[in-house]
PDB file of C-alpha atoms in Angstrom:
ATOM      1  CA  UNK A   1       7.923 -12.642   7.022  1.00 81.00           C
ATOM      2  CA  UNK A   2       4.888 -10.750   8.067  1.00 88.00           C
ATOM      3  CA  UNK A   3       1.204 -11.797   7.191  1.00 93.00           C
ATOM      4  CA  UNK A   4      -1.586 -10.025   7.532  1.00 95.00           C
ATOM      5  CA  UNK A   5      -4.987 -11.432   7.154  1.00 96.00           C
ATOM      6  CA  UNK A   6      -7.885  -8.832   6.646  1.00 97.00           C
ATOM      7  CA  UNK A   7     -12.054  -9.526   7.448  1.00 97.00           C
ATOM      8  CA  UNK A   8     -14.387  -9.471   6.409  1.00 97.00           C
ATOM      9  CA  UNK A   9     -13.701  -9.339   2.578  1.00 96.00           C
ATOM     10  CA  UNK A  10     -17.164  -7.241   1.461  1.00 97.00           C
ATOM     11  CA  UNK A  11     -19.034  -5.141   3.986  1.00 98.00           C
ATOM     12  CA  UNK A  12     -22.450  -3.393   2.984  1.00 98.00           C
ATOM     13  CA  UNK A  13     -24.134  -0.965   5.817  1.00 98.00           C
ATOM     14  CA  UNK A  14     -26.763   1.088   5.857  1.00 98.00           C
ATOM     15  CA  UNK A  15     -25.983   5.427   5.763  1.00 98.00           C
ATOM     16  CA  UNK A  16     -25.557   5.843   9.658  1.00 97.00           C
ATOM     17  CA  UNK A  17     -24.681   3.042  10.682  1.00 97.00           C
ATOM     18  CA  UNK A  18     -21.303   1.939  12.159  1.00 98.00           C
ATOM     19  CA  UNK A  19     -18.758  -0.141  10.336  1.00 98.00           C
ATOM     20  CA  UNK A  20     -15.959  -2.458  11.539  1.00 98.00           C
ATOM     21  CA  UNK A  21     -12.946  -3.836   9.541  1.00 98.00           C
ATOM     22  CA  UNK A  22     -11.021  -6.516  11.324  1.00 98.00           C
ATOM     23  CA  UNK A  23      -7.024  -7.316  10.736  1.00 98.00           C
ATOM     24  CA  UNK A  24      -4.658 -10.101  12.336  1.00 98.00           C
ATOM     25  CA  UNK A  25      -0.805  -9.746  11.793  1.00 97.00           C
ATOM     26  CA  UNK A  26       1.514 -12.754  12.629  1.00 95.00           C
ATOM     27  CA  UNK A  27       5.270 -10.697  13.299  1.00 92.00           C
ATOM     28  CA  UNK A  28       5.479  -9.598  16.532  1.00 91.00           C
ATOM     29  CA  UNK A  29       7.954  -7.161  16.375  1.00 89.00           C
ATOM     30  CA  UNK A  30       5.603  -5.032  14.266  1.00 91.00           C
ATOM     31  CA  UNK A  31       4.692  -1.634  15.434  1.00 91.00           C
ATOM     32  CA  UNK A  32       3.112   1.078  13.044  1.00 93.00           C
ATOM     33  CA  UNK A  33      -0.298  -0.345  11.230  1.00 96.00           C
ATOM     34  CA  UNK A  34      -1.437   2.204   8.962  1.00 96.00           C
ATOM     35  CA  UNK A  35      -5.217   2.025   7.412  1.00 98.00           C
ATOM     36  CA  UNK A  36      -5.497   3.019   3.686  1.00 97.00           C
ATOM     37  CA  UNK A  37      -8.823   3.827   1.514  1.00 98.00           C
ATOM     38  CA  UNK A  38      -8.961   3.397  -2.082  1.00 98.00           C
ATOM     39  CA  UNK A  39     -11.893   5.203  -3.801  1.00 97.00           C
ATOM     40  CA  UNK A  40     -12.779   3.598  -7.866  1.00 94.00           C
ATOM     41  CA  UNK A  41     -10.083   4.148  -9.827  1.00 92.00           C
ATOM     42  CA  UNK A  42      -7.965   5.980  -7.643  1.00 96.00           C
ATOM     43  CA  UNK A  43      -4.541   5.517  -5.573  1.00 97.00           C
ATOM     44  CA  UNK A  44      -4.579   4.659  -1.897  1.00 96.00           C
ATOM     45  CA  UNK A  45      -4.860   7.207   0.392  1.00 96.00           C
ATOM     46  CA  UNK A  46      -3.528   6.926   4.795  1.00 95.00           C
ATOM     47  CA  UNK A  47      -6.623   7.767   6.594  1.00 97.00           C
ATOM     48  CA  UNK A  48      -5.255   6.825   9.886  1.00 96.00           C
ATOM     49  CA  UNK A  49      -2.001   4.741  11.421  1.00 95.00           C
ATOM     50  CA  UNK A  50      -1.333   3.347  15.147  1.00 94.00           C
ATOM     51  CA  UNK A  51       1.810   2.439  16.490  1.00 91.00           C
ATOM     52  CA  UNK A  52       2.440  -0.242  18.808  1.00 87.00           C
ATOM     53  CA  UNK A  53       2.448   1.799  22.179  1.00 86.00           C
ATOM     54  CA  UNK A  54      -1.109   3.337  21.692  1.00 84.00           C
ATOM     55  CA  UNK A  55      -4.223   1.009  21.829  1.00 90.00           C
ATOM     56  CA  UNK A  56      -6.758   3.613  20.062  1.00 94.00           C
ATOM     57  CA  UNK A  57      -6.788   6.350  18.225  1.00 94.00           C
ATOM     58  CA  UNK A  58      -9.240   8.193  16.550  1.00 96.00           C
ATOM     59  CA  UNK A  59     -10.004  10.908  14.189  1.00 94.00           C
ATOM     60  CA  UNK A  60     -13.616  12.434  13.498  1.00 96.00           C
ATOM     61  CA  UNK A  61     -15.860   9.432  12.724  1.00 97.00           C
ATOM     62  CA  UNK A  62     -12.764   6.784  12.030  1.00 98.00           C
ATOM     63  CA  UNK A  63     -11.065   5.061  15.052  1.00 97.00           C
ATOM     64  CA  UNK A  64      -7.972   2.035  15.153  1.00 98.00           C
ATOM     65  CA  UNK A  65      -7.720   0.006  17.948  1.00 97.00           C
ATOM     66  CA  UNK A  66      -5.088  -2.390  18.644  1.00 96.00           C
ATOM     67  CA  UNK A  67      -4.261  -5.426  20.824  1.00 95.00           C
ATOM     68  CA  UNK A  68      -0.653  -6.469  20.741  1.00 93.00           C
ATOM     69  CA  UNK A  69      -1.033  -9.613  22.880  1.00 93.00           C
ATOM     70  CA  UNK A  70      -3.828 -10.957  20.398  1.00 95.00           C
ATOM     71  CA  UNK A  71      -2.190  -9.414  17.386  1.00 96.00           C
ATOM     72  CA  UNK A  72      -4.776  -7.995  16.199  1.00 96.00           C
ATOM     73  CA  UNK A  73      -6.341  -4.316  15.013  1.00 97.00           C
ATOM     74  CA  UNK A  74      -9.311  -3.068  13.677  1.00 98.00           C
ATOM     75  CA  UNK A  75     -11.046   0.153  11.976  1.00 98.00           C
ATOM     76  CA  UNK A  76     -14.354   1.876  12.900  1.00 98.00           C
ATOM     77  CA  UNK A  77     -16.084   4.074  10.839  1.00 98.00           C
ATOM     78  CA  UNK A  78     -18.670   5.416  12.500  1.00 97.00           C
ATOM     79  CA  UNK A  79     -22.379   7.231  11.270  1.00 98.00           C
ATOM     80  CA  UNK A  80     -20.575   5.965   7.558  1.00 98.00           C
ATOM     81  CA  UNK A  81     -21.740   8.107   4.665  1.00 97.00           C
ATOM     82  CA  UNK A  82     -22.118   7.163   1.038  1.00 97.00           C
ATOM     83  CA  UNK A  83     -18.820   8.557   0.483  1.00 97.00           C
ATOM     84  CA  UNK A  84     -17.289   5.955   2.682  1.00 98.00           C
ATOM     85  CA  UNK A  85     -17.521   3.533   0.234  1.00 98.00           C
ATOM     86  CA  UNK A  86     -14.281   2.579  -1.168  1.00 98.00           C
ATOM     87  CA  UNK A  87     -11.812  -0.343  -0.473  1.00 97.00           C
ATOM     88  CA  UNK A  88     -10.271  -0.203   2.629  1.00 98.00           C
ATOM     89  CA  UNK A  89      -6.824  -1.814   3.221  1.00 97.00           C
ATOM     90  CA  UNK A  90      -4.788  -2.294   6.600  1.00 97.00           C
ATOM     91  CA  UNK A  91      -1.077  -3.154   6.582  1.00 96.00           C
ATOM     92  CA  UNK A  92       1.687  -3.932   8.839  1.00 94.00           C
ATOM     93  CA  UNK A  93       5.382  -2.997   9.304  1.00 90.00           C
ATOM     94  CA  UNK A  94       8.550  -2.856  11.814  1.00 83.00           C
ATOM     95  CA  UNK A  95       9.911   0.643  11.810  1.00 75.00           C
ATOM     96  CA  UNK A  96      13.475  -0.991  12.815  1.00 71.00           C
ATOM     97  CA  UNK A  97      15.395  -3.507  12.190  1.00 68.00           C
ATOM     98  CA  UNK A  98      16.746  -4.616   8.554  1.00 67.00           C
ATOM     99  CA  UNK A  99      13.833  -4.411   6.843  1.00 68.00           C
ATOM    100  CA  UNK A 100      11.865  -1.385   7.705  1.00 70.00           C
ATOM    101  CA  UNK A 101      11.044  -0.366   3.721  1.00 77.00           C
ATOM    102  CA  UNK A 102       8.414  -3.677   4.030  1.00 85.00           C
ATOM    103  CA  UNK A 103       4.833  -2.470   4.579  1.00 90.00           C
ATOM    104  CA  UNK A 104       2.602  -5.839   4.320  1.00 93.00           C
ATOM    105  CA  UNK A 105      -1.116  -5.353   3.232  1.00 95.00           C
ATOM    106  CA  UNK A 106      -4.089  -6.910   4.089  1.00 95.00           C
ATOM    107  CA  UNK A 107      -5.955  -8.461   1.227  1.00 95.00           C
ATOM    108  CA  UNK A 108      -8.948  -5.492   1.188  1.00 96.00           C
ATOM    109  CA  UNK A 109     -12.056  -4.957   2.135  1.00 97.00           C
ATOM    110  CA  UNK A 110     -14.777  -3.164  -0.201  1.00 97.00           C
ATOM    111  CA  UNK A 111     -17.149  -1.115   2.114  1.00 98.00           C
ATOM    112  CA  UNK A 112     -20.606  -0.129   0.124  1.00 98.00           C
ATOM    113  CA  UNK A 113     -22.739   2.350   2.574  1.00 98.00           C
ATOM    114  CA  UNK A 114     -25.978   2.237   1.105  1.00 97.00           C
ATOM    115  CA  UNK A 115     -28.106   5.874   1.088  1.00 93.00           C
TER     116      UNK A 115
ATOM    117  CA  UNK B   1       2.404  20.316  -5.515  1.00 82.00           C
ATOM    118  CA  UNK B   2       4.228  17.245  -3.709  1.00 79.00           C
ATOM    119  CA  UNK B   3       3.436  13.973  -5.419  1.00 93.00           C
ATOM    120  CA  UNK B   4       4.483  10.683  -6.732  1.00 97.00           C
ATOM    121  CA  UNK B   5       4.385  10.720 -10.658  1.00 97.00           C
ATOM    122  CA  UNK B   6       4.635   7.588 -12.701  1.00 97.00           C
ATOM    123  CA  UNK B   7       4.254   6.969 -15.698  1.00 97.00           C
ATOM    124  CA  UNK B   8       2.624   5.286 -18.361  1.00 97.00           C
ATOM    125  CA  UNK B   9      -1.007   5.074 -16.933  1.00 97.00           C
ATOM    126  CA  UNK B  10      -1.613   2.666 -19.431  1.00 97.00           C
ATOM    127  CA  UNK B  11       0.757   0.100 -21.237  1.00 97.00           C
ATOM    128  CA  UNK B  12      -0.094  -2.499 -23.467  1.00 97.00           C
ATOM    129  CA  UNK B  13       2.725  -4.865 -24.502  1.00 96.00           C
ATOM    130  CA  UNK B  14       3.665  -8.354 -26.157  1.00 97.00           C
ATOM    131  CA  UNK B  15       5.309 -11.189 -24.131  1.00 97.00           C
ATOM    132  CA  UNK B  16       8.828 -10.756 -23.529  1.00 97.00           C
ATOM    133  CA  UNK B  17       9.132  -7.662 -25.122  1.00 97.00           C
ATOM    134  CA  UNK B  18      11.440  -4.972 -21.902  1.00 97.00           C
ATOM    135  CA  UNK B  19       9.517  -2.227 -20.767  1.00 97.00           C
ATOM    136  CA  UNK B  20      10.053   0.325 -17.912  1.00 98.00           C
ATOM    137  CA  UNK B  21       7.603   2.301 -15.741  1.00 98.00           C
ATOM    138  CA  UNK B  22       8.805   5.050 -14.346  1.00 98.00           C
ATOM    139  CA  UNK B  23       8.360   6.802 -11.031  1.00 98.00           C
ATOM    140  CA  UNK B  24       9.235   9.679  -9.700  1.00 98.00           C
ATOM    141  CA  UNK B  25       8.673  11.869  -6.419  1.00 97.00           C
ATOM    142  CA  UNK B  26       9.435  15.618  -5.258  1.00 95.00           C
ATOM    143  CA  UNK B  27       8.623  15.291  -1.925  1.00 94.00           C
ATOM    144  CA  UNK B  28      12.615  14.833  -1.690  1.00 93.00           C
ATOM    145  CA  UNK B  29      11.979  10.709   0.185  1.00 93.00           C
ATOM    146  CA  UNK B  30      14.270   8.636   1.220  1.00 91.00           C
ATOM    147  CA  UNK B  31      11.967   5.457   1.101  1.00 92.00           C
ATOM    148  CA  UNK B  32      10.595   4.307  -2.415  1.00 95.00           C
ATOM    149  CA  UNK B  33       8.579   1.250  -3.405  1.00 95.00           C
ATOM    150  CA  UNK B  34       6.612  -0.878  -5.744  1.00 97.00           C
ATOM    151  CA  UNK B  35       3.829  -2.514  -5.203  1.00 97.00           C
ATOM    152  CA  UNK B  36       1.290  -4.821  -7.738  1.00 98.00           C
ATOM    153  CA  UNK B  37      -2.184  -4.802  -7.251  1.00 97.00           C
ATOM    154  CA  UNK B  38      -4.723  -7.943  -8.103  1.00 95.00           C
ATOM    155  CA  UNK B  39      -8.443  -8.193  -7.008  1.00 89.00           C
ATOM    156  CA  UNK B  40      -8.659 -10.299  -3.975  1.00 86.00           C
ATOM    157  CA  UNK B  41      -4.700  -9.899  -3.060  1.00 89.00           C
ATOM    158  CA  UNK B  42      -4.672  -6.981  -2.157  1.00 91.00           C
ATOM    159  CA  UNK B  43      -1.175  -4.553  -2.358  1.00 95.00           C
ATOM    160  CA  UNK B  44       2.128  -7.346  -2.715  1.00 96.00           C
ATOM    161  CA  UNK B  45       5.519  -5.342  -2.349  1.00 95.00           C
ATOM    162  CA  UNK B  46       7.957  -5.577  -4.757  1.00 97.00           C
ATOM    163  CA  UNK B  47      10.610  -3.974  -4.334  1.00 96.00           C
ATOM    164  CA  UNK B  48      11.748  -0.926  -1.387  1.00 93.00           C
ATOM    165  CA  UNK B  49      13.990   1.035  -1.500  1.00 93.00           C
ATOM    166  CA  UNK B  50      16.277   2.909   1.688  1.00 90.00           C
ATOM    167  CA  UNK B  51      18.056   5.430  -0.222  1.00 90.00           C
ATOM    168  CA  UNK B  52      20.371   6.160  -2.953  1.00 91.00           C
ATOM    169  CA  UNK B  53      21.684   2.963  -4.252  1.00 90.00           C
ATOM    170  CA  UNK B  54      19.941   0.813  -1.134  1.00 90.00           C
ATOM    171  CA  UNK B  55      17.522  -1.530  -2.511  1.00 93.00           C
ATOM    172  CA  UNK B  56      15.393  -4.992  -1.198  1.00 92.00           C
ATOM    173  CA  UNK B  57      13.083  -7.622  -2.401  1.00 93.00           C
ATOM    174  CA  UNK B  58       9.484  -7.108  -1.430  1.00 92.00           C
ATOM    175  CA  UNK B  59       7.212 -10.035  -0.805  1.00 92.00           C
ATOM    176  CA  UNK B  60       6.639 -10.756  -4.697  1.00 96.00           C
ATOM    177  CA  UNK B  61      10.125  -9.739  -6.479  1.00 97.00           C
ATOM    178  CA  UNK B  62      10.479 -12.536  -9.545  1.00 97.00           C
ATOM    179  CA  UNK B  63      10.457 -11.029 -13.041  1.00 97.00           C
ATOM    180  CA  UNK B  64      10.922  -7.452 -11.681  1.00 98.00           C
ATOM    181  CA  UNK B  65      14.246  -4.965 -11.574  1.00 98.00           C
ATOM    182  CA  UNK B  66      14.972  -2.116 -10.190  1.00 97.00           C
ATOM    183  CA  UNK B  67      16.901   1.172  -9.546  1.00 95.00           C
ATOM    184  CA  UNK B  68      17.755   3.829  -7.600  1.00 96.00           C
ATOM    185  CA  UNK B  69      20.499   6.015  -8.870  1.00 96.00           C
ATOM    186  CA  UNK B  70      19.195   9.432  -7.717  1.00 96.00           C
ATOM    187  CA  UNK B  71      16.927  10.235  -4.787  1.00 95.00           C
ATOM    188  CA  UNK B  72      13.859  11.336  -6.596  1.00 97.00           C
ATOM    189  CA  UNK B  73      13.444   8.643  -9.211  1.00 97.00           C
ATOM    190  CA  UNK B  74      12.642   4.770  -8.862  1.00 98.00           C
ATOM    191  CA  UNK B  75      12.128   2.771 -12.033  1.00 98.00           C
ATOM    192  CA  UNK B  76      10.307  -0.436 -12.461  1.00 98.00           C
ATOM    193  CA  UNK B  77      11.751  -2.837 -15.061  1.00 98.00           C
ATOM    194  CA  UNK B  78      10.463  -6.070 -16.605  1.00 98.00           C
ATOM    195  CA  UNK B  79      13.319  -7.487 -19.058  1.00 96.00           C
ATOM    196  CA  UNK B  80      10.926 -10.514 -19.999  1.00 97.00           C
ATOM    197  CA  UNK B  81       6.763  -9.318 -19.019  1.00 98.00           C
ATOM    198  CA  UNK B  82       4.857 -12.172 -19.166  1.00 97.00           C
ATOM    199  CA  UNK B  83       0.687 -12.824 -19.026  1.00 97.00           C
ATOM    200  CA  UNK B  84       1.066 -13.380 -15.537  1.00 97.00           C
ATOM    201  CA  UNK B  85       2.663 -10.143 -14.654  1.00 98.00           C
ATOM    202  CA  UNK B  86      -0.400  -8.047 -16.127  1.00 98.00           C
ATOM    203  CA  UNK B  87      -1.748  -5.706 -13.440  1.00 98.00           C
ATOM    204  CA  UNK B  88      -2.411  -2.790 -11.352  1.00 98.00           C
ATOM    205  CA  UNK B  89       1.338  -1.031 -10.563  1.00 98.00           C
ATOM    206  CA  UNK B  90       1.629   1.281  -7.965  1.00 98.00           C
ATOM    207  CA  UNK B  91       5.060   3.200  -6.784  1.00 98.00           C
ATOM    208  CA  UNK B  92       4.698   4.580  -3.289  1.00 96.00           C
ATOM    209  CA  UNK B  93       7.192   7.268  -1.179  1.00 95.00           C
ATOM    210  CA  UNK B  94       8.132   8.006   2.104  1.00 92.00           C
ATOM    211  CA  UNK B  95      10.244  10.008   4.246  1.00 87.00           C
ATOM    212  CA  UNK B  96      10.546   8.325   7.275  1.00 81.00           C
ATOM    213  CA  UNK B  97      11.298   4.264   6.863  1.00 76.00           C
ATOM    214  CA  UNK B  98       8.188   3.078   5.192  1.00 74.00           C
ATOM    215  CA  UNK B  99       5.493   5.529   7.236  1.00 82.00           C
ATOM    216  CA  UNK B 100       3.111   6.976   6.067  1.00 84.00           C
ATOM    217  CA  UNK B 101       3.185   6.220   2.131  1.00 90.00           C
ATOM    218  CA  UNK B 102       2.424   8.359  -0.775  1.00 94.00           C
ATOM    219  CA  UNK B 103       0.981   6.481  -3.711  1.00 96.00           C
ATOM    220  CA  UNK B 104       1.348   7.271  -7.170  1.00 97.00           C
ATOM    221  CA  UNK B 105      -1.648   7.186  -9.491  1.00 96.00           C
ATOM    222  CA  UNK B 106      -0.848   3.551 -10.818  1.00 97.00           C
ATOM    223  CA  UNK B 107      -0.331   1.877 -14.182  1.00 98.00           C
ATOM    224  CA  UNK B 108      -2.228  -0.613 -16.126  1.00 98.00           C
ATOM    225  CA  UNK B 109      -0.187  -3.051 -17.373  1.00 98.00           C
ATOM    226  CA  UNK B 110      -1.517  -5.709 -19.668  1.00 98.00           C
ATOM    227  CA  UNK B 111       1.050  -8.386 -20.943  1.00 98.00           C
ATOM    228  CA  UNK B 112      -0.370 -10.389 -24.070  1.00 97.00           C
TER     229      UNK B 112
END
């Protein structure tokens, strides 16, 4: 089955300054990797997703890039305010096949943007 | 207002004693699920469902049940909770095979 493995686990920037959130996956035949945030006490929330045959996207100050032949994807936040702080997860899926109900998470990683 | 209600929030209960969450969504989904939460493991699936009927084992599906008799509604059962199953539950929805999510609110469960 699909792994993914998430870096780094805690990430603490300074207000304005650029963070980067790291993910490897080990199925190839995945293709959608969504990014979720999860404020305190709250549900997760899709703040951006990337499917296999698009390398970047972005959206306002939050960008996903991806590199299929390494396997890997990532998540910039850029000029991060204090409200960026939360727990950020990314995940992994095949959108055919037998099993496309699986979504496979990333273990988190708890962003703290310091004023 | 589309959303994913479950419910309890909270439950407290005693070793081996059944208990269901419930979960249900008006967004009118095809694709249900359950996930666990635990600090430092991030979101384990445990249980999808396809439709009506359809169901399949997550990553994580030992100790767990469930159901999907009607579109809307996808209940979470323990017949035996035990310590180990105390967590952070959250059902999920979506319309098209597993994209783009919807998260319920969660539920504490704590298993003494």
């Amino acid at each position: 089955g699909e792994n993914v493995e998430q870096h780094p686990s805690t990430l603490s920037v300074q207000e304005g300054d650029s963070a980067v959130i790291k993910c490897t996956y080990s199925d190839s035949a995945s293709n959608y990797f969504p990014w979720y945030k999860q404020e305190l006490g709250k549900r997760p929330q899709l703040i951006i997703d990337i499917r296999s045959n698009v390398g970047e996207k972005k959206d306002q100050r939050i960008a996903v890039t991806l590199n299929k032949t390494a396997k890997h994807f990532s998540l910039h936040i850029t000029e991060t305010q204090p409200e960026d702080s939360a727990v950020y997860f990314c995940a992994a899926k095949r959108t055919g096949g037998t099993s496309y109900g699986k979504l496979t998470f990333g273990q988190g990683t708890i962003l703290t943007v310091h004023p | 207002e589309a959303q994913v209600t479950q419910n309890p929030r909270y439950l407290i209960t005693v070793t081996g004693k059944k208990l269901t969450v419930t979960c249900s969504q008006n967004m009118n989904h095809e694709y249900m699920s359950w996930y666990r939460q635990d600090p430092g493991l991030g979101l384990r699936q445990i249980y999808y469902s396809m439709n009506v009927e359809v169901t399949d084992k997550g990553d994580v599906p030992e100790g767990y049940k469930v159901s999907r008799k009607e579109k809307r509604n996808f209940p979470l059962i323990l017949e035996s909770p035990s310590p180990n199953q105390t967590s952070l539950y959250f059902c999920a929805s979506s319309l098209y095979r597993g994209v783009g999510y919807t998260f319920g609110s969660g539920t504490r469960l704590t298993v003494v």
